[in-house]
Amino acid sequence: MPNPFIRLPKAGALALPLALGLAMGAASPASAKGCEDLAAGRCKVKLPGGITMAYVETGPKDGPAVLLIHGLTDNIRSWSTTMAALHKRDPGLHILAMDLRGHGQTSMPPRAACSPAPEKCFRTSDFAGDIVAFMKAKKIAKATLAGHSLGSFVTQEVALEHPELVERAVLVASSTKGVDNVALRDYVLKEPVEGSWKKALEAKGWKYPAGFYMLTPLKADPKAEDWIAKNWVVDPAADPAFLKPYVPETANVRLGTWIGASKALLATDNTERLKSFSVPVLVLWATQDSIFLEADQTWLKQSLSEAAKTKGIPAYWKRYGVIPLPASGAQVSDIGHNVQWGAPDAVAADIETFIKTGAPTSDLLHSDKPPALDHIVTEPGKAEVIKLGQ
């Protein structure tokens, strides 16, 4: 009897061939040139509000647009393997990934206006305004938006305020709110940002928060990369080779971004607003998400179920992984918060299938050998997929 399980290597092992396939894929005369992936380098566009946004794009410019939006202190790299996999699955899609303001190679909002209270310049509405301006600059009338973590809240904001621009929304590792989120409040903002890093910089004469705005964690702690590698850029489901460049990149994200985006997200609550969500939506969540927990999914399903009933939109919630988050609160043995790092091809398949059919695949992705996480197993037709609003 054939084995019903399909065994896949860890996510990072797919990165090189997928990236090569992306860079070498056949391009029509209308295809994007010059910034197809991270290896080719980023393109940049100056937005009317003053932000210079860095991005990569692949596929024909007249194809259906898909925008990939990363999370807190991340950059385009977060979506790179998924972008390559999605392009391989459907070369006709026009896929774009951008660095959000204050992340990657996109500029910071102005220091004079923002440094006294960075959270006023890193609200989800600020990020969303940049996305809308970017779409206009790129002459994209409508797009599928896929956002991870912070990026999922940006996706929510664009869809809520500009539904005419959003064909459909994919929310990866999301919630209805950041308010009272323990991971963000206690394990990012409280310590180290407003804890040891703040203490070290104040001892050197820098004033919080204005004086911190353009500094990086390395200014506070020359060994900040060690904390980042141990506590922040962590995913046992992802290949270490994929994660390695992330550590120095994250260590060079300005403290204005760390402070501003964390505080702004901790003040965000879309629980009621999402009940009027009016575009088709797919939520992807993994069992060992250590930031947005199972309770967050209950709230998200409740709000989007009401939207599905009142607005008549297709709304789906899909689970990755099978092993619950352990009592330690740390991802150790299954897919976690960074779903697209651990299972990029599966996330690409769900996005593509959602675009084409209005629903995700029914395949279940999970670890096969906890706690080793040597492989991710695919069980066709076994995923928990909930059609909301029924």
mmCIF file of C-alpha atoms in Angstrom:
data_model
loop_
_atom_site.group_PDB
_atom_site.id
_atom_site.type_symbol
_atom_site.label_atom_id
_atom_site.label_comp_id
_atom_site.label_asym_id
_atom_site.label_seq_id
_atom_site.Cartn_x
_atom_site.Cartn_y
_atom_site.Cartn_z
ATOM 1 C CA MET A 1 0.000 0.000 0.000
ATOM 2 C CA PRO A 2 1.501 3.408 -0.932
ATOM 3 C CA ASN A 3 2.380 5.795 1.882
ATOM 4 C CA PRO A 4 -0.364 8.466 2.046
ATOM 5 C CA PHE A 5 2.100 10.948 3.543
ATOM 6 C CA ILE A 6 4.236 13.196 1.369
ATOM 7 C CA ARG A 7 7.537 14.030 3.054
ATOM 8 C CA LEU A 8 9.067 17.424 2.400
ATOM 9 C CA PRO A 9 12.515 18.669 3.452
ATOM 10 C CA LYS A 10 12.751 21.540 5.896
ATOM 11 C CA ALA A 11 11.722 24.853 4.385
ATOM 12 C CA GLY A 12 15.154 26.375 3.939
ATOM 13 C CA ALA A 13 16.287 23.448 1.797
ATOM 14 C CA LEU A 14 13.808 24.638 -0.816
ATOM 15 C CA ALA A 15 15.081 28.204 -0.836
ATOM 16 C CA LEU A 16 17.962 27.898 -3.306
ATOM 17 C CA PRO A 17 16.232 25.929 -6.074
ATOM 18 C CA LEU A 18 13.075 27.981 -5.690
ATOM 19 C CA ALA A 19 14.989 31.248 -5.833
ATOM 20 C CA LEU A 20 16.889 30.052 -8.885
ATOM 21 C CA GLY A 21 13.649 29.050 -10.529
ATOM 22 C CA LEU A 22 12.228 32.490 -9.782
ATOM 23 C CA ALA A 23 15.226 34.302 -11.202
ATOM 24 C CA MET A 24 15.467 32.082 -14.297
ATOM 25 C CA GLY A 25 11.782 31.761 -15.084
ATOM 26 C CA ALA A 26 10.612 32.717 -18.545
ATOM 27 C CA ALA A 27 9.537 36.346 -18.740
ATOM 28 C CA SER A 28 7.135 37.923 -21.173
ATOM 29 C CA PRO A 29 7.902 41.383 -22.624
ATOM 30 C CA ALA A 30 5.604 42.816 -19.953
ATOM 31 C CA SER A 31 7.448 41.094 -17.094
ATOM 32 C CA ALA A 32 9.175 42.925 -14.257
ATOM 33 C CA LYS A 33 12.920 43.337 -14.803
ATOM 34 C CA GLY A 34 15.815 44.171 -12.521
ATOM 35 C CA CYS A 35 14.427 43.284 -9.091
ATOM 36 C CA GLU A 36 12.895 39.833 -9.444
ATOM 37 C CA ASP A 37 14.204 38.629 -6.080
ATOM 38 C CA LEU A 38 16.636 39.487 -3.308
ATOM 39 C CA ALA A 39 19.594 38.211 -5.339
ATOM 40 C CA ALA A 40 18.733 40.646 -8.133
ATOM 41 C CA GLY A 41 18.389 43.513 -5.653
ATOM 42 C CA ARG A 42 15.517 45.741 -4.648
ATOM 43 C CA CYS A 43 13.876 48.431 -6.729
ATOM 44 C CA LYS A 44 12.710 51.624 -4.996
ATOM 45 C CA VAL A 45 9.875 54.071 -5.474
ATOM 46 C CA LYS A 46 9.338 57.443 -3.767
ATOM 47 C CA LEU A 47 5.839 57.724 -2.320
ATOM 48 C CA PRO A 48 3.958 61.045 -2.049
ATOM 49 C CA GLY A 49 4.148 60.998 1.764
ATOM 50 C CA GLY A 50 7.941 61.015 1.664
ATOM 51 C CA ILE A 51 8.675 57.326 2.246
ATOM 52 C CA THR A 52 11.004 55.644 -0.251
ATOM 53 C CA MET A 53 9.754 52.064 -0.494
ATOM 54 C CA ALA A 54 11.973 49.144 -1.493
ATOM 55 C CA TYR A 55 10.399 46.173 -3.229
ATOM 56 C CA VAL A 56 10.903 43.165 -5.475
ATOM 57 C CA GLU A 57 8.506 41.924 -8.125
ATOM 58 C CA THR A 58 8.206 39.077 -10.566
ATOM 59 C CA GLY A 59 5.762 37.984 -13.241
ATOM 60 C CA PRO A 60 3.959 39.943 -15.950
ATOM 61 C CA LYS A 61 2.970 43.446 -14.907
ATOM 62 C CA ASP A 62 -0.432 42.954 -16.513
ATOM 63 C CA GLY A 63 -1.053 39.753 -14.538
ATOM 64 C CA PRO A 64 -3.257 39.484 -11.441
ATOM 65 C CA ALA A 65 -1.397 41.302 -8.662
ATOM 66 C CA VAL A 66 -0.417 39.685 -5.352
ATOM 67 C CA LEU A 67 1.198 41.813 -2.616
ATOM 68 C CA LEU A 68 3.143 40.056 0.160
ATOM 69 C CA ILE A 69 3.457 42.069 3.399
ATOM 70 C CA HIS A 70 5.932 41.068 6.127
ATOM 71 C CA GLY A 71 5.836 41.290 9.916
ATOM 72 C CA LEU A 72 7.465 43.285 12.723
ATOM 73 C CA THR A 73 11.235 43.921 12.212
ATOM 74 C CA ASP A 74 11.135 41.624 9.158
ATOM 75 C CA ASN A 75 11.715 42.504 5.520
ATOM 76 C CA ILE A 76 11.134 41.099 2.047
ATOM 77 C CA ARG A 77 13.162 38.006 2.962
ATOM 78 C CA SER A 78 10.236 36.792 5.084
ATOM 79 C CA TRP A 79 8.247 36.045 1.928
ATOM 80 C CA SER A 80 11.137 35.196 -0.423
ATOM 81 C CA THR A 81 10.739 31.417 -0.556
ATOM 82 C CA THR A 82 6.941 31.636 -0.696
ATOM 83 C CA MET A 83 7.192 34.236 -3.461
ATOM 84 C CA ALA A 84 9.439 31.914 -5.470
ATOM 85 C CA ALA A 85 7.104 28.967 -4.898
ATOM 86 C CA LEU A 86 4.036 30.991 -5.877
ATOM 87 C CA HIS A 87 5.731 32.217 -9.059
ATOM 88 C CA LYS A 88 6.680 28.639 -9.915
ATOM 89 C CA ARG A 89 3.083 27.506 -9.413
ATOM 90 C CA ASP A 90 1.638 30.330 -11.532
ATOM 91 C CA PRO A 91 4.121 32.393 -13.597
ATOM 92 C CA GLY A 92 1.200 34.544 -14.772
ATOM 93 C CA LEU A 93 0.788 36.246 -11.404
ATOM 94 C CA HIS A 94 2.369 39.678 -10.827
ATOM 95 C CA ILE A 95 3.849 39.137 -7.360
ATOM 96 C CA LEU A 96 5.337 41.971 -5.322
ATOM 97 C CA ALA A 97 6.907 42.039 -1.856
ATOM 98 C CA MET A 98 7.925 45.259 -0.186
ATOM 99 C CA ASP A 99 9.847 46.425 2.863
ATOM 100 C CA LEU A 100 7.503 48.335 5.169
ATOM 101 C CA ARG A 101 8.485 51.792 6.450
ATOM 102 C CA GLY A 102 11.467 51.574 8.773
ATOM 103 C CA HIS A 103 12.207 47.991 7.707
ATOM 104 C CA GLY A 104 14.738 46.533 5.292
ATOM 105 C CA GLN A 105 15.743 49.155 2.747
ATOM 106 C CA THR A 106 12.601 51.294 3.013
ATOM 107 C CA SER A 107 13.191 54.683 4.612
ATOM 108 C CA MET A 108 12.219 55.762 8.116
ATOM 109 C CA PRO A 109 9.454 58.335 8.570
ATOM 110 C CA PRO A 110 10.914 61.784 9.355
ATOM 111 C CA ARG A 111 12.896 61.967 12.573
ATOM 112 C CA ALA A 112 11.811 65.470 13.583
ATOM 113 C CA ALA A 113 8.113 64.622 13.458
ATOM 114 C CA CYS A 114 8.264 61.036 14.686
ATOM 115 C CA SER A 115 11.083 60.563 17.186
ATOM 116 C CA PRO A 116 9.261 62.117 20.216
ATOM 117 C CA ALA A 117 6.488 59.491 19.916
ATOM 118 C CA PRO A 118 7.420 56.844 17.303
ATOM 119 C CA GLU A 119 4.133 54.965 17.736
ATOM 120 C CA LYS A 120 2.340 57.873 16.019
ATOM 121 C CA CYS A 121 4.237 57.130 12.791
ATOM 122 C CA PHE A 122 4.069 53.310 12.833
ATOM 123 C CA ARG A 123 0.329 52.719 13.175
ATOM 124 C CA THR A 124 -1.281 50.118 10.953
ATOM 125 C CA SER A 125 -2.970 53.043 9.194
ATOM 126 C CA ASP A 126 0.480 54.498 8.403
ATOM 127 C CA PHE A 127 1.704 51.212 6.947
ATOM 128 C CA ALA A 128 -1.576 50.795 5.070
ATOM 129 C CA GLY A 129 -1.317 54.304 3.638
ATOM 130 C CA ASP A 130 2.079 53.385 2.231
ATOM 131 C CA ILE A 131 0.649 50.232 0.631
ATOM 132 C CA VAL A 132 -2.159 52.222 -0.997
ATOM 133 C CA ALA A 133 0.329 54.810 -2.262
ATOM 134 C CA PHE A 134 2.598 52.029 -3.529
ATOM 135 C CA MET A 135 -0.268 50.441 -5.457
ATOM 136 C CA LYS A 136 -1.066 53.777 -7.066
ATOM 137 C CA ALA A 137 2.595 54.366 -7.925
ATOM 138 C CA LYS A 138 2.763 50.917 -9.538
ATOM 139 C CA LYS A 139 -0.599 51.438 -11.280
ATOM 140 C CA ILE A 140 -2.135 48.421 -9.550
ATOM 141 C CA ALA A 141 -5.901 48.858 -9.519
ATOM 142 C CA LYS A 142 -6.676 45.833 -7.354
ATOM 143 C CA ALA A 143 -4.672 43.059 -5.704
ATOM 144 C CA THR A 144 -4.696 40.024 -3.481
ATOM 145 C CA LEU A 145 -3.014 41.053 -0.211
ATOM 146 C CA ALA A 146 -1.249 38.442 1.915
ATOM 147 C CA GLY A 147 0.099 39.691 5.235
ATOM 148 C CA HIS A 148 2.031 37.945 7.991
ATOM 149 C CA SER A 149 1.706 38.965 11.662
ATOM 150 C CA LEU A 150 2.036 42.787 11.690
ATOM 151 C CA GLY A 151 1.546 42.541 7.928
ATOM 152 C CA SER A 152 -1.787 40.809 8.511
ATOM 153 C CA PHE A 153 -2.976 43.844 10.488
ATOM 154 C CA VAL A 154 -1.791 46.083 7.642
ATOM 155 C CA THR A 155 -3.770 43.881 5.259
ATOM 156 C CA GLN A 156 -6.819 44.198 7.520
ATOM 157 C CA GLU A 157 -6.464 47.987 7.507
ATOM 158 C CA VAL A 158 -6.192 48.282 3.728
ATOM 159 C CA ALA A 159 -9.176 45.973 3.230
ATOM 160 C CA LEU A 160 -11.293 47.797 5.824
ATOM 161 C CA GLU A 161 -10.530 51.305 4.560
ATOM 162 C CA HIS A 162 -10.036 50.617 0.841
ATOM 163 C CA PRO A 163 -11.995 47.454 -0.040
ATOM 164 C CA GLU A 164 -12.131 48.585 -3.667
ATOM 165 C CA LEU A 165 -8.365 47.940 -3.878
ATOM 166 C CA VAL A 166 -8.427 44.439 -2.386
ATOM 167 C CA GLU A 167 -9.471 41.423 -4.441
ATOM 168 C CA ARG A 168 -9.043 39.112 -1.450
ATOM 169 C CA ALA A 169 -7.063 38.978 1.802
ATOM 170 C CA VAL A 170 -4.836 36.263 3.251
ATOM 171 C CA LEU A 171 -4.051 36.686 6.962
ATOM 172 C CA VAL A 172 -1.110 34.565 8.143
ATOM 173 C CA ALA A 173 -0.483 34.264 11.903
ATOM 174 C CA SER A 174 -3.049 36.921 12.732
ATOM 175 C CA SER A 175 -5.507 38.075 15.379
ATOM 176 C CA THR A 176 -8.205 40.670 15.854
ATOM 177 C CA LYS A 177 -5.979 42.702 18.145
ATOM 178 C CA GLY A 178 -2.522 43.404 19.498
ATOM 179 C CA VAL A 179 -3.863 44.913 22.732
ATOM 180 C CA ASP A 180 -2.497 43.077 25.796
ATOM 181 C CA ASN A 181 -0.479 40.672 23.644
ATOM 182 C CA VAL A 182 1.910 39.093 26.139
ATOM 183 C CA ALA A 183 4.706 38.273 23.683
ATOM 184 C CA LEU A 184 4.847 41.797 22.269
ATOM 185 C CA ARG A 185 4.375 43.523 25.613
ATOM 186 C CA ASP A 186 6.652 41.470 27.860
ATOM 187 C CA TYR A 187 9.157 39.760 25.571
ATOM 188 C CA VAL A 188 9.828 42.524 23.051
ATOM 189 C CA LEU A 189 8.878 45.959 24.377
ATOM 190 C CA LYS A 190 9.353 45.504 28.142
ATOM 191 C CA GLU A 191 12.555 43.495 27.674
ATOM 192 C CA PRO A 192 14.824 44.152 25.924
ATOM 193 C CA VAL A 193 13.609 47.332 24.146
ATOM 194 C CA GLU A 194 12.493 49.337 27.195
ATOM 195 C CA GLY A 195 14.573 47.219 29.542
ATOM 196 C CA SER A 196 18.240 46.413 29.047
ATOM 197 C CA TRP A 197 18.605 48.268 25.723
ATOM 198 C CA LYS A 198 17.019 51.422 27.127
ATOM 199 C CA LYS A 199 19.118 51.260 30.284
ATOM 200 C CA ALA A 200 22.343 50.839 28.307
ATOM 201 C CA LEU A 201 21.632 53.751 25.967
ATOM 202 C CA GLU A 202 20.512 56.082 28.747
ATOM 203 C CA ALA A 203 23.772 55.294 30.541
ATOM 204 C CA LYS A 204 25.539 56.573 27.421
ATOM 205 C CA GLY A 205 23.555 59.817 27.503
ATOM 206 C CA TRP A 206 20.834 59.086 24.939
ATOM 207 C CA LYS A 207 17.308 60.306 25.734
ATOM 208 C CA TYR A 208 14.323 57.987 25.362
ATOM 209 C CA PRO A 209 12.616 57.788 22.928
ATOM 210 C CA ALA A 210 13.684 60.651 20.666
ATOM 211 C CA GLY A 211 17.401 59.997 20.967
ATOM 212 C CA PHE A 212 16.942 56.300 20.215
ATOM 213 C CA TYR A 213 15.064 56.822 16.942
ATOM 214 C CA MET A 214 17.868 56.267 14.411
ATOM 215 C CA LEU A 215 19.974 53.969 16.608
ATOM 216 C CA THR A 216 19.990 50.183 16.290
ATOM 217 C CA PRO A 217 20.013 47.430 18.932
ATOM 218 C CA LEU A 218 23.755 47.056 18.315
ATOM 219 C CA LYS A 219 24.297 50.538 19.735
ATOM 220 C CA ALA A 220 22.670 49.394 22.959
ATOM 221 C CA ASP A 221 24.301 45.979 23.054
ATOM 222 C CA PRO A 222 27.153 44.895 20.766
ATOM 223 C CA LYS A 223 25.924 41.329 21.349
ATOM 224 C CA ALA A 224 22.312 42.105 20.400
ATOM 225 C CA GLU A 225 22.536 39.558 17.597
ATOM 226 C CA ASP A 226 22.849 36.832 20.236
ATOM 227 C CA TRP A 227 19.520 37.840 21.826
ATOM 228 C CA ILE A 228 17.883 38.124 18.404
ATOM 229 C CA ALA A 229 19.138 34.693 17.297
ATOM 230 C CA LYS A 230 18.020 33.067 20.550
ATOM 231 C CA ASN A 231 14.710 34.824 21.162
ATOM 232 C CA TRP A 232 13.361 36.609 18.093
ATOM 233 C CA VAL A 233 14.544 35.210 14.751
ATOM 234 C CA VAL A 234 13.763 31.663 15.850
ATOM 235 C CA ASP A 235 11.940 28.942 13.944
ATOM 236 C CA PRO A 236 12.920 25.271 14.302
ATOM 237 C CA ALA A 237 10.765 24.452 11.263
ATOM 238 C CA ALA A 238 12.891 26.707 9.034
ATOM 239 C CA ASP A 239 16.345 25.888 7.728
ATOM 240 C CA PRO A 240 19.186 27.671 9.578
ATOM 241 C CA ALA A 241 20.560 28.843 6.227
ATOM 242 C CA PHE A 242 17.321 30.739 5.626
ATOM 243 C CA LEU A 243 17.452 32.335 9.080
ATOM 244 C CA LYS A 244 21.163 33.218 9.173
ATOM 245 C CA PRO A 245 21.035 36.525 7.212
ATOM 246 C CA TYR A 246 17.953 37.544 9.182
ATOM 247 C CA VAL A 247 19.897 38.004 12.406
ATOM 248 C CA PRO A 248 22.187 40.870 11.286
ATOM 249 C CA GLU A 249 19.354 42.397 9.243
ATOM 250 C CA THR A 250 17.107 42.466 12.309
ATOM 251 C CA ALA A 251 19.904 43.826 14.491
ATOM 252 C CA ASN A 252 20.125 46.780 12.109
ATOM 253 C CA VAL A 253 16.442 47.710 12.256
ATOM 254 C CA ARG A 254 16.224 51.176 13.849
ATOM 255 C CA LEU A 255 14.989 51.379 17.412
ATOM 256 C CA GLY A 256 12.393 53.892 16.255
ATOM 257 C CA THR A 257 10.803 50.995 14.370
ATOM 258 C CA TRP A 258 11.092 48.538 17.270
ATOM 259 C CA ILE A 259 9.509 51.069 19.641
ATOM 260 C CA GLY A 260 6.974 52.613 17.293
ATOM 261 C CA ALA A 261 5.622 49.493 15.606
ATOM 262 C CA SER A 262 5.474 47.487 18.851
ATOM 263 C CA LYS A 263 3.614 50.221 20.751
ATOM 264 C CA ALA A 264 1.256 50.910 17.858
ATOM 265 C CA LEU A 265 0.398 47.237 17.439
ATOM 266 C CA LEU A 266 -0.185 46.925 21.187
ATOM 267 C CA ALA A 267 -2.774 49.714 20.822
ATOM 268 C CA THR A 268 -4.568 48.049 17.886
ATOM 269 C CA ASP A 269 -7.954 46.369 18.319
ATOM 270 C CA ASN A 270 -9.967 45.454 15.211
ATOM 271 C CA THR A 271 -12.345 43.056 16.951
ATOM 272 C CA GLU A 272 -15.452 45.099 16.102
ATOM 273 C CA ARG A 273 -14.208 46.512 12.792
ATOM 274 C CA LEU A 274 -13.554 43.028 11.385
ATOM 275 C CA LYS A 275 -17.251 42.231 11.752
ATOM 276 C CA SER A 276 -17.780 44.485 8.723
ATOM 277 C CA PHE A 277 -14.925 42.997 6.658
ATOM 278 C CA SER A 278 -16.176 42.966 3.078
ATOM 279 C CA VAL A 279 -13.595 41.122 0.947
ATOM 280 C CA PRO A 280 -12.981 37.365 0.658
ATOM 281 C CA VAL A 281 -10.591 36.283 3.402
ATOM 282 C CA LEU A 282 -8.427 33.292 4.284
ATOM 283 C CA VAL A 283 -6.714 32.861 7.666
ATOM 284 C CA LEU A 284 -3.705 30.527 8.021
ATOM 285 C CA TRP A 285 -2.563 29.656 11.557
ATOM 286 C CA ALA A 286 -0.194 27.074 13.035
ATOM 287 C CA THR A 287 -0.563 25.260 16.335
ATOM 288 C CA GLN A 288 2.782 26.387 17.777
ATOM 289 C CA ASP A 289 2.307 30.087 17.108
ATOM 290 C CA SER A 290 3.862 31.648 20.203
ATOM 291 C CA ILE A 291 2.614 35.198 19.531
ATOM 292 C CA PHE A 292 -1.004 34.913 18.370
ATOM 293 C CA LEU A 293 -2.439 32.032 20.336
ATOM 294 C CA GLU A 294 -5.467 29.776 20.068
ATOM 295 C CA ALA A 295 -7.551 32.359 21.939
ATOM 296 C CA ASP A 296 -6.671 34.893 19.248
ATOM 297 C CA GLN A 297 -8.039 32.477 16.662
ATOM 298 C CA THR A 298 -11.322 32.197 18.543
ATOM 299 C CA TRP A 299 -11.727 35.972 18.418
ATOM 300 C CA LEU A 300 -10.728 36.091 14.757
ATOM 301 C CA LYS A 301 -13.158 33.351 13.766
ATOM 302 C CA GLN A 302 -15.978 35.056 15.674
ATOM 303 C CA SER A 303 -15.459 38.456 14.039
ATOM 304 C CA LEU A 304 -14.973 37.088 10.525
ATOM 305 C CA SER A 305 -17.925 34.695 10.907
ATOM 306 C CA GLU A 306 -20.155 37.692 11.521
ATOM 307 C CA ALA A 307 -18.658 39.414 8.479
ATOM 308 C CA ALA A 308 -19.294 36.329 6.368
ATOM 309 C CA LYS A 309 -22.936 36.280 7.458
ATOM 310 C CA THR A 310 -23.660 39.986 7.063
ATOM 311 C CA LYS A 311 -21.481 40.766 4.043
ATOM 312 C CA GLY A 312 -21.862 37.477 2.207
ATOM 313 C CA ILE A 313 -18.119 37.032 1.744
ATOM 314 C CA PRO A 314 -16.292 33.695 1.546
ATOM 315 C CA ALA A 315 -14.210 33.381 4.712
ATOM 316 C CA TYR A 316 -11.988 30.432 5.610
ATOM 317 C CA TRP A 317 -9.748 29.523 8.542
ATOM 318 C CA LYS A 318 -7.101 26.802 8.120
ATOM 319 C CA ARG A 319 -4.823 25.136 10.646
ATOM 320 C CA TYR A 320 -1.204 24.075 10.082
ATOM 321 C CA GLY A 321 0.508 21.685 12.510
ATOM 322 C CA VAL A 322 -0.922 19.166 14.970
ATOM 323 C CA ILE A 323 1.179 19.508 18.145
ATOM 324 C CA PRO A 324 -0.075 22.202 20.554
ATOM 325 C CA LEU A 325 2.168 24.953 21.860
ATOM 326 C CA PRO A 326 3.959 23.595 24.965
ATOM 327 C CA ALA A 327 3.582 25.153 28.391
ATOM 328 C CA SER A 328 6.889 26.968 27.904
ATOM 329 C CA GLY A 329 5.232 29.075 25.201
ATOM 330 C CA ALA A 330 8.089 28.347 22.791
ATOM 331 C CA GLN A 331 7.805 26.696 19.386
ATOM 332 C CA VAL A 332 9.828 23.482 19.570
ATOM 333 C CA SER A 333 8.231 20.643 17.622
ATOM 334 C CA ASP A 334 5.850 21.837 14.910
ATOM 335 C CA ILE A 335 5.038 24.728 12.582
ATOM 336 C CA GLY A 336 4.761 28.022 14.441
ATOM 337 C CA HIS A 337 4.239 31.763 14.067
ATOM 338 C CA ASN A 338 6.257 32.081 10.865
ATOM 339 C CA VAL A 339 4.087 29.709 8.866
ATOM 340 C CA GLN A 340 5.559 30.725 5.517
ATOM 341 C CA TRP A 341 9.114 30.077 6.770
ATOM 342 C CA GLY A 342 8.335 26.516 7.799
ATOM 343 C CA ALA A 343 6.006 25.624 4.930
ATOM 344 C CA PRO A 344 6.558 28.081 2.039
ATOM 345 C CA ASP A 345 5.352 25.809 -0.740
ATOM 346 C CA ALA A 346 2.167 24.918 1.124
ATOM 347 C CA VAL A 347 1.415 28.571 1.871
ATOM 348 C CA ALA A 348 1.998 29.356 -1.807
ATOM 349 C CA ALA A 349 -0.392 26.541 -2.730
ATOM 350 C CA ASP A 350 -3.047 27.899 -0.371
ATOM 351 C CA ILE A 351 -2.700 31.412 -1.786
ATOM 352 C CA GLU A 352 -2.858 30.179 -5.382
ATOM 353 C CA THR A 353 -5.806 27.887 -4.702
ATOM 354 C CA PHE A 354 -7.644 30.644 -2.830
ATOM 355 C CA ILE A 355 -7.135 32.965 -5.810
ATOM 356 C CA LYS A 356 -8.403 30.368 -8.285
ATOM 357 C CA THR A 357 -11.159 28.621 -6.327
ATOM 358 C CA GLY A 358 -12.058 30.880 -3.411
ATOM 359 C CA ALA A 359 -10.894 28.322 -0.828
ATOM 360 C CA PRO A 360 -7.552 26.926 0.414
ATOM 361 C CA THR A 361 -6.236 23.424 -0.201
ATOM 362 C CA SER A 362 -7.314 20.656 2.163
ATOM 363 C CA ASP A 363 -3.751 19.444 2.764
ATOM 364 C CA LEU A 364 -2.451 19.244 6.337
ATOM 365 C CA LEU A 365 1.171 20.230 6.993
ATOM 366 C CA HIS A 366 2.855 19.181 10.242
ATOM 367 C CA SER A 367 6.065 17.872 11.808
ATOM 368 C CA ASP A 368 6.754 14.162 11.439
ATOM 369 C CA LYS A 369 9.469 13.605 14.053
ATOM 370 C CA PRO A 370 9.026 15.842 17.079
ATOM 371 C CA PRO A 371 11.149 17.357 18.430
ATOM 372 C CA ALA A 372 13.665 16.917 15.602
ATOM 373 C CA LEU A 373 11.564 18.675 12.949
ATOM 374 C CA ASP A 374 13.662 17.050 10.229
ATOM 375 C CA HIS A 375 10.714 16.922 7.884
ATOM 376 C CA ILE A 376 7.342 18.493 7.333
ATOM 377 C CA VAL A 377 4.709 15.943 6.391
ATOM 378 C CA THR A 378 1.799 16.633 4.055
ATOM 379 C CA GLU A 379 -1.385 14.639 4.571
ATOM 380 C CA PRO A 380 -3.641 15.288 1.570
ATOM 381 C CA GLY A 381 -7.218 16.090 2.497
ATOM 382 C CA LYS A 382 -6.588 16.027 6.267
ATOM 383 C CA ALA A 383 -6.424 19.727 7.155
ATOM 384 C CA GLU A 384 -8.841 21.404 9.513
ATOM 385 C CA VAL A 385 -10.448 23.971 7.211
ATOM 386 C CA ILE A 386 -13.408 25.910 8.581
ATOM 387 C CA LYS A 387 -15.780 27.844 6.363
ATOM 388 C CA LEU A 388 -16.751 30.717 8.614
ATOM 389 C CA GLY A 389 -20.259 32.065 8.982
ATOM 390 C CA GLN A 390 -22.078 28.772 8.677
#
